[in-house]
Each structure stands twice: as structure tokens, then as C-alpha cells.
Amino acid sequence: MSNLLYHAYLPKNHKEHVSLEEVMSGGIHYATKSNNIYTKGGNIQFEVTELLRPSNTPDWLNFRQAIGVELTNSFSKSFYFPIFTDKIRVFNLDITYSIYDQAFYEDFKDFDEEALNFDTGETIEYWIKLYWKSMMTLEDYLIKKPYSKPEVLIFESVPKEIIQVCEE
């Protein structure tokens, strides 16, 4: 088991690029531009997600302030850091994709014919309930690994002191 988490260090020509200097001086937080490339499924239909929020969900779990990370480096260049908090939750990324599809369908079905291709046949509430049910701690995920595509979210800023850069 690796004790490292990875966050994209995007090329300078990418619209979500964040400079090394910015990350090394301020850390990674929810408003860091590179965080925009991560899905954060609970933020897609935020009001519905909050309405269906299980009662035992920790107060600090706020999808609007989530930071996306990965368990392995999947970019040519990444920021990486050790697991430093227990404010990390893992969700099933396949469910997140279904939430995106259904939200797109529901938002555009009346005036965009392409939207019809995204109807999952289930309601957005159905998918968000499944999303919440898929939530688990990082520790539990690493033991069981029930999802081939995990969505890993940190609900706390990453301190600048622990961040390093790796290239493949």
C-alpha cells in the first residue's frame, strides 16, 4: 500500500495550470485551478446531494471545498504528498459519471437532441443516493478496493510543507 496521494501538475499551456511557485507557497486548496479537472460528484447537483445527505455524514464533508486526488500517478507530472488527514473519502467514480450523464440529460433534454443520448433511465436522486452509499474512508477502500475507478476526495487543504513533484 502506497501512503502517497497525487494531484495533477498540468502543463503551462493547460487552462487549469497552476505554477509550481503557487503550490509551493500556498499549498493545494479547493480553489486551486488544477482542482477543476477532478469530478467531485457530490458537487454536480449540490442542493440535491445535500438534501439526500445521510445523517451520519461528518460536518466537514463539503463537496464545494473538496480536493480531487488519485492513488497512483496518472499524469506525466504530478504533485504528490503523504496521506496526512483522515478527512478523505472515496466514492465510486462510475456512479459520478452516471450523475453527470443524468444531470446533462435533465438540464438539456428539452432543447438539445444530443442530451437524449445521456438519459440513464434513472433519476438524479437515484444516482445521488447510490453515490452516498458508495462513500467509504480511504482506509476501508485500500483494504477492500471495491471500485475499479475510485473518486478520491480530500476535505482539507494540502499544506505546502508536504508537497513534492514527480515526473514519469
PDB file of C-alpha atoms in Angstrom:
ATOM      1  CA  MET A   1       0.000   0.000   0.000  1.00  0.00           C
ATOM      2  CA  SER A   2       1.294   3.387  -1.004  1.00  0.00           C
ATOM      3  CA  ASN A   3       0.933   6.152   1.511  1.00  0.00           C
ATOM      4  CA  LEU A   4       1.019   8.792  -1.218  1.00  0.00           C
ATOM      5  CA  LEU A   5      -1.674  10.813  -2.944  1.00  0.00           C
ATOM      6  CA  TYR A   6      -1.284  12.563  -6.314  1.00  0.00           C
ATOM      7  CA  HIS A   7      -2.729  15.783  -7.726  1.00  0.00           C
ATOM      8  CA  ALA A   8      -2.240  16.890 -11.339  1.00  0.00           C
ATOM      9  CA  TYR A   9       0.571  19.319 -12.171  1.00  0.00           C
ATOM     10  CA  LEU A  10      -0.726  20.430 -15.547  1.00  0.00           C
ATOM     11  CA  PRO A  11       1.397  21.817 -18.415  1.00  0.00           C
ATOM     12  CA  LYS A  12       1.752  25.587 -18.787  1.00  0.00           C
ATOM     13  CA  ASN A  13      -0.493  25.618 -21.849  1.00  0.00           C
ATOM     14  CA  HIS A  14      -3.394  23.981 -19.965  1.00  0.00           C
ATOM     15  CA  LYS A  15      -6.141  26.393 -18.888  1.00  0.00           C
ATOM     16  CA  GLU A  16      -6.095  24.919 -15.369  1.00  0.00           C
ATOM     17  CA  HIS A  17      -2.294  25.144 -14.979  1.00  0.00           C
ATOM     18  CA  VAL A  18      -1.042  26.227 -11.573  1.00  0.00           C
ATOM     19  CA  SER A  19       2.579  27.247 -11.190  1.00  0.00           C
ATOM     20  CA  LEU A  20       4.982  25.347  -9.003  1.00  0.00           C
ATOM     21  CA  GLU A  21       5.623  28.564  -7.079  1.00  0.00           C
ATOM     22  CA  GLU A  22       1.919  28.999  -6.280  1.00  0.00           C
ATOM     23  CA  VAL A  23       1.552  25.461  -4.935  1.00  0.00           C
ATOM     24  CA  MET A  24       4.840  25.510  -3.035  1.00  0.00           C
ATOM     25  CA  SER A  25       3.967  28.817  -1.386  1.00  0.00           C
ATOM     26  CA  GLY A  26       0.274  28.229  -0.699  1.00  0.00           C
ATOM     27  CA  GLY A  27      -0.410  24.503  -0.831  1.00  0.00           C
ATOM     28  CA  ILE A  28      -3.352  22.946  -2.649  1.00  0.00           C
ATOM     29  CA  HIS A  29      -6.857  24.020  -1.696  1.00  0.00           C
ATOM     30  CA  TYR A  30     -10.311  23.705  -3.207  1.00  0.00           C
ATOM     31  CA  ALA A  31      -9.905  26.907  -5.255  1.00  0.00           C
ATOM     32  CA  THR A  32      -6.553  25.840  -6.783  1.00  0.00           C
ATOM     33  CA  LYS A  33      -7.230  25.879 -10.548  1.00  0.00           C
ATOM     34  CA  SER A  34      -5.888  22.371 -11.174  1.00  0.00           C
ATOM     35  CA  ASN A  35      -8.622  21.068  -8.867  1.00  0.00           C
ATOM     36  CA  ASN A  36     -11.159  21.932 -11.593  1.00  0.00           C
ATOM     37  CA  ILE A  37     -10.187  18.840 -13.610  1.00  0.00           C
ATOM     38  CA  TYR A  38     -11.428  16.497 -10.876  1.00  0.00           C
ATOM     39  CA  THR A  39     -15.029  15.273 -10.908  1.00  0.00           C
ATOM     40  CA  LYS A  40     -16.236  15.811  -7.326  1.00  0.00           C
ATOM     41  CA  GLY A  41     -19.542  14.021  -7.950  1.00  0.00           C
ATOM     42  CA  GLY A  42     -21.277  15.422  -4.892  1.00  0.00           C
ATOM     43  CA  ASN A  43     -20.953  18.918  -6.310  1.00  0.00           C
ATOM     44  CA  ILE A  44     -22.762  18.212  -9.610  1.00  0.00           C
ATOM     45  CA  GLN A  45     -26.268  18.679  -8.192  1.00  0.00           C
ATOM     46  CA  PHE A  46     -25.142  20.142  -4.860  1.00  0.00           C
ATOM     47  CA  GLU A  47     -28.596  21.008  -3.499  1.00  0.00           C
ATOM     48  CA  VAL A  48     -29.944  17.512  -4.212  1.00  0.00           C
ATOM     49  CA  THR A  49     -26.777  15.967  -2.788  1.00  0.00           C
ATOM     50  CA  GLU A  50     -27.211  17.937   0.427  1.00  0.00           C
ATOM     51  CA  LEU A  51     -30.920  17.100   0.611  1.00  0.00           C
ATOM     52  CA  LEU A  52     -30.083  13.374   0.414  1.00  0.00           C
ATOM     53  CA  ARG A  53     -27.057  13.626   2.731  1.00  0.00           C
ATOM     54  CA  PRO A  54     -27.027  10.733   5.223  1.00  0.00           C
ATOM     55  CA  SER A  55     -27.433  11.874   8.834  1.00  0.00           C
ATOM     56  CA  ASN A  56     -24.169  10.242   9.918  1.00  0.00           C
ATOM     57  CA  THR A  57     -22.063  12.212   7.398  1.00  0.00           C
ATOM     58  CA  PRO A  58     -19.351  14.320   9.082  1.00  0.00           C
ATOM     59  CA  ASP A  59     -19.987  18.077   9.103  1.00  0.00           C
ATOM     60  CA  TRP A  60     -16.588  18.762   7.489  1.00  0.00           C
ATOM     61  CA  LEU A  61     -17.592  16.871   4.332  1.00  0.00           C
ATOM     62  CA  ASN A  62     -18.362  19.744   1.944  1.00  0.00           C
ATOM     63  CA  PHE A  63     -18.214  18.970  -1.775  1.00  0.00           C
ATOM     64  CA  ARG A  64     -17.760  22.645  -2.624  1.00  0.00           C
ATOM     65  CA  GLN A  65     -14.454  22.515  -0.764  1.00  0.00           C
ATOM     66  CA  ALA A  66     -13.275  19.078  -1.913  1.00  0.00           C
ATOM     67  CA  ILE A  67      -9.864  18.483  -3.465  1.00  0.00           C
ATOM     68  CA  GLY A  68      -9.523  15.717  -6.035  1.00  0.00           C
ATOM     69  CA  VAL A  69      -6.575  13.353  -5.784  1.00  0.00           C
ATOM     70  CA  GLU A  70      -5.522   9.986  -7.135  1.00  0.00           C
ATOM     71  CA  LEU A  71      -3.993   6.917  -5.570  1.00  0.00           C
ATOM     72  CA  THR A  72      -1.476   6.494  -8.395  1.00  0.00           C
ATOM     73  CA  ASN A  73       0.257   8.981 -10.627  1.00  0.00           C
ATOM     74  CA  SER A  74      -1.650   9.135 -13.899  1.00  0.00           C
ATOM     75  CA  PHE A  75      -0.107  12.335 -15.278  1.00  0.00           C
ATOM     76  CA  SER A  76       3.333  12.926 -16.751  1.00  0.00           C
ATOM     77  CA  LYS A  77       3.918  15.381 -13.921  1.00  0.00           C
ATOM     78  CA  SER A  78       2.135  15.449 -10.565  1.00  0.00           C
ATOM     79  CA  PHE A  79       2.234  16.946  -7.133  1.00  0.00           C
ATOM     80  CA  TYR A  80       2.384  14.240  -4.514  1.00  0.00           C
ATOM     81  CA  PHE A  81       2.248  14.087  -0.754  1.00  0.00           C
ATOM     82  CA  PRO A  82       1.736  11.582   2.045  1.00  0.00           C
ATOM     83  CA  ILE A  83      -1.684  10.807   3.457  1.00  0.00           C
ATOM     84  CA  PHE A  84      -1.871  13.493   6.144  1.00  0.00           C
ATOM     85  CA  THR A  85      -5.501  13.538   7.277  1.00  0.00           C
ATOM     86  CA  ASP A  86      -8.467  11.269   7.887  1.00  0.00           C
ATOM     87  CA  LYS A  87     -10.736  13.787   6.115  1.00  0.00           C
ATOM     88  CA  ILE A  88     -10.591  11.744   2.916  1.00  0.00           C
ATOM     89  CA  ARG A  89     -13.480   9.853   1.380  1.00  0.00           C
ATOM     90  CA  VAL A  90     -13.643   7.541  -1.609  1.00  0.00           C
ATOM     91  CA  PHE A  91     -16.647   7.220  -3.922  1.00  0.00           C
ATOM     92  CA  ASN A  92     -17.425   5.056  -6.938  1.00  0.00           C
ATOM     93  CA  LEU A  93     -16.392   7.118  -9.986  1.00  0.00           C
ATOM     94  CA  ASP A  94     -18.717   5.134 -12.279  1.00  0.00           C
ATOM     95  CA  ILE A  95     -21.640   6.487 -10.255  1.00  0.00           C
ATOM     96  CA  THR A  96     -20.238  10.003 -10.624  1.00  0.00           C
ATOM     97  CA  TYR A  97     -20.248   9.556 -14.404  1.00  0.00           C
ATOM     98  CA  SER A  98     -23.900   8.492 -14.248  1.00  0.00           C
ATOM     99  CA  ILE A  99     -24.723  11.591 -12.190  1.00  0.00           C
ATOM    100  CA  TYR A 100     -23.038  13.762 -14.841  1.00  0.00           C
ATOM    101  CA  ASP A 101     -24.935  11.992 -17.639  1.00  0.00           C
ATOM    102  CA  GLN A 102     -28.313  12.256 -15.952  1.00  0.00           C
ATOM    103  CA  ALA A 103     -27.756  15.890 -14.947  1.00  0.00           C
ATOM    104  CA  PHE A 104     -26.829  16.736 -18.554  1.00  0.00           C
ATOM    105  CA  TYR A 105     -29.928  14.941 -19.810  1.00  0.00           C
ATOM    106  CA  GLU A 106     -32.244  16.664 -17.346  1.00  0.00           C
ATOM    107  CA  ASP A 107     -30.748  20.121 -17.984  1.00  0.00           C
ATOM    108  CA  PHE A 108     -30.811  19.963 -21.787  1.00  0.00           C
ATOM    109  CA  LYS A 109     -33.426  17.374 -22.877  1.00  0.00           C
ATOM    110  CA  ASP A 110     -35.951  19.996 -23.962  1.00  0.00           C
ATOM    111  CA  PHE A 111     -33.697  21.856 -26.393  1.00  0.00           C
ATOM    112  CA  ASP A 112     -30.661  19.726 -27.253  1.00  0.00           C
ATOM    113  CA  GLU A 113     -31.274  16.473 -29.104  1.00  0.00           C
ATOM    114  CA  GLU A 114     -27.828  15.176 -28.120  1.00  0.00           C
ATOM    115  CA  ALA A 115     -28.940  15.224 -24.474  1.00  0.00           C
ATOM    116  CA  LEU A 116     -31.270  12.314 -25.198  1.00  0.00           C
ATOM    117  CA  ASN A 117     -28.167  10.080 -25.503  1.00  0.00           C
ATOM    118  CA  PHE A 118     -27.354  10.740 -21.835  1.00  0.00           C
ATOM    119  CA  ASP A 119     -30.578   9.550 -20.227  1.00  0.00           C
ATOM    120  CA  THR A 120     -29.596   6.771 -17.811  1.00  0.00           C
ATOM    121  CA  GLY A 121     -33.188   5.709 -17.268  1.00  0.00           C
ATOM    122  CA  GLU A 122     -32.912   6.626 -13.588  1.00  0.00           C
ATOM    123  CA  THR A 123     -33.490   9.884 -11.724  1.00  0.00           C
ATOM    124  CA  ILE A 124     -30.715  12.133 -10.458  1.00  0.00           C
ATOM    125  CA  GLU A 125     -31.922  11.315  -6.928  1.00  0.00           C
ATOM    126  CA  TYR A 126     -31.397   7.613  -7.608  1.00  0.00           C
ATOM    127  CA  TRP A 127     -27.774   8.198  -8.648  1.00  0.00           C
ATOM    128  CA  ILE A 128     -27.014  10.544  -5.767  1.00  0.00           C
ATOM    129  CA  LYS A 129     -28.379   8.038  -3.241  1.00  0.00           C
ATOM    130  CA  LEU A 130     -26.084   5.397  -4.779  1.00  0.00           C
ATOM    131  CA  TYR A 131     -23.207   7.877  -4.677  1.00  0.00           C
ATOM    132  CA  TRP A 132     -23.703   8.428  -0.951  1.00  0.00           C
ATOM    133  CA  LYS A 133     -23.930   4.654  -0.389  1.00  0.00           C
ATOM    134  CA  SER A 134     -20.613   4.217  -2.199  1.00  0.00           C
ATOM    135  CA  MET A 135     -18.809   6.538   0.248  1.00  0.00           C
ATOM    136  CA  MET A 136     -16.090   4.970   2.361  1.00  0.00           C
ATOM    137  CA  THR A 137     -12.961   6.003   4.199  1.00  0.00           C
ATOM    138  CA  LEU A 138      -9.660   5.783   2.361  1.00  0.00           C
ATOM    139  CA  GLU A 139      -8.515   3.140   4.827  1.00  0.00           C
ATOM    140  CA  ASP A 140     -11.533   0.937   4.060  1.00  0.00           C
ATOM    141  CA  TYR A 141     -11.111   1.463   0.338  1.00  0.00           C
ATOM    142  CA  LEU A 142      -7.457   0.405   0.425  1.00  0.00           C
ATOM    143  CA  ILE A 143      -8.389  -2.802   2.254  1.00  0.00           C
ATOM    144  CA  LYS A 144     -11.396  -3.755   0.085  1.00  0.00           C
ATOM    145  CA  LYS A 145     -10.797  -1.926  -3.245  1.00  0.00           C
ATOM    146  CA  PRO A 146     -14.417  -2.387  -4.345  1.00  0.00           C
ATOM    147  CA  TYR A 147     -14.251   0.150  -7.214  1.00  0.00           C
ATOM    148  CA  SER A 148     -12.025  -0.176 -10.251  1.00  0.00           C
ATOM    149  CA  LYS A 149     -12.334   3.604 -10.663  1.00  0.00           C
ATOM    150  CA  PRO A 150     -12.292   5.377  -7.306  1.00  0.00           C
ATOM    151  CA  GLU A 151     -13.072   9.058  -6.862  1.00  0.00           C
ATOM    152  CA  VAL A 152     -10.804  10.166  -4.011  1.00  0.00           C
ATOM    153  CA  LEU A 153     -11.601  13.475  -2.334  1.00  0.00           C
ATOM    154  CA  ILE A 154      -9.790  15.323   0.449  1.00  0.00           C
ATOM    155  CA  PHE A 155     -11.885  17.688   2.542  1.00  0.00           C
ATOM    156  CA  GLU A 156      -8.976  19.704   3.898  1.00  0.00           C
ATOM    157  CA  SER A 157      -6.288  21.874   2.262  1.00  0.00           C
ATOM    158  CA  VAL A 158      -2.962  20.201   1.490  1.00  0.00           C
ATOM    159  CA  PRO A 159      -0.186  22.000   3.399  1.00  0.00           C
ATOM    160  CA  LYS A 160       2.651  23.342   1.257  1.00  0.00           C
ATOM    161  CA  GLU A 161       5.278  21.753   3.533  1.00  0.00           C
ATOM    162  CA  ILE A 162       4.419  18.191   2.498  1.00  0.00           C
ATOM    163  CA  ILE A 163       4.050  18.671  -1.286  1.00  0.00           C
ATOM    164  CA  GLN A 164       6.637  17.362  -3.746  1.00  0.00           C
ATOM    165  CA  VAL A 165       6.754  16.967  -7.528  1.00  0.00           C
ATOM    166  CA  CYS A 166       7.226  13.773  -9.529  1.00  0.00           C
ATOM    167  CA  GLU A 167       7.658  13.213 -13.255  1.00  0.00           C
ATOM    168  CA  GLU A 168       7.244   9.996 -15.205  1.00  0.00           C
TER     169      GLU A 168
END
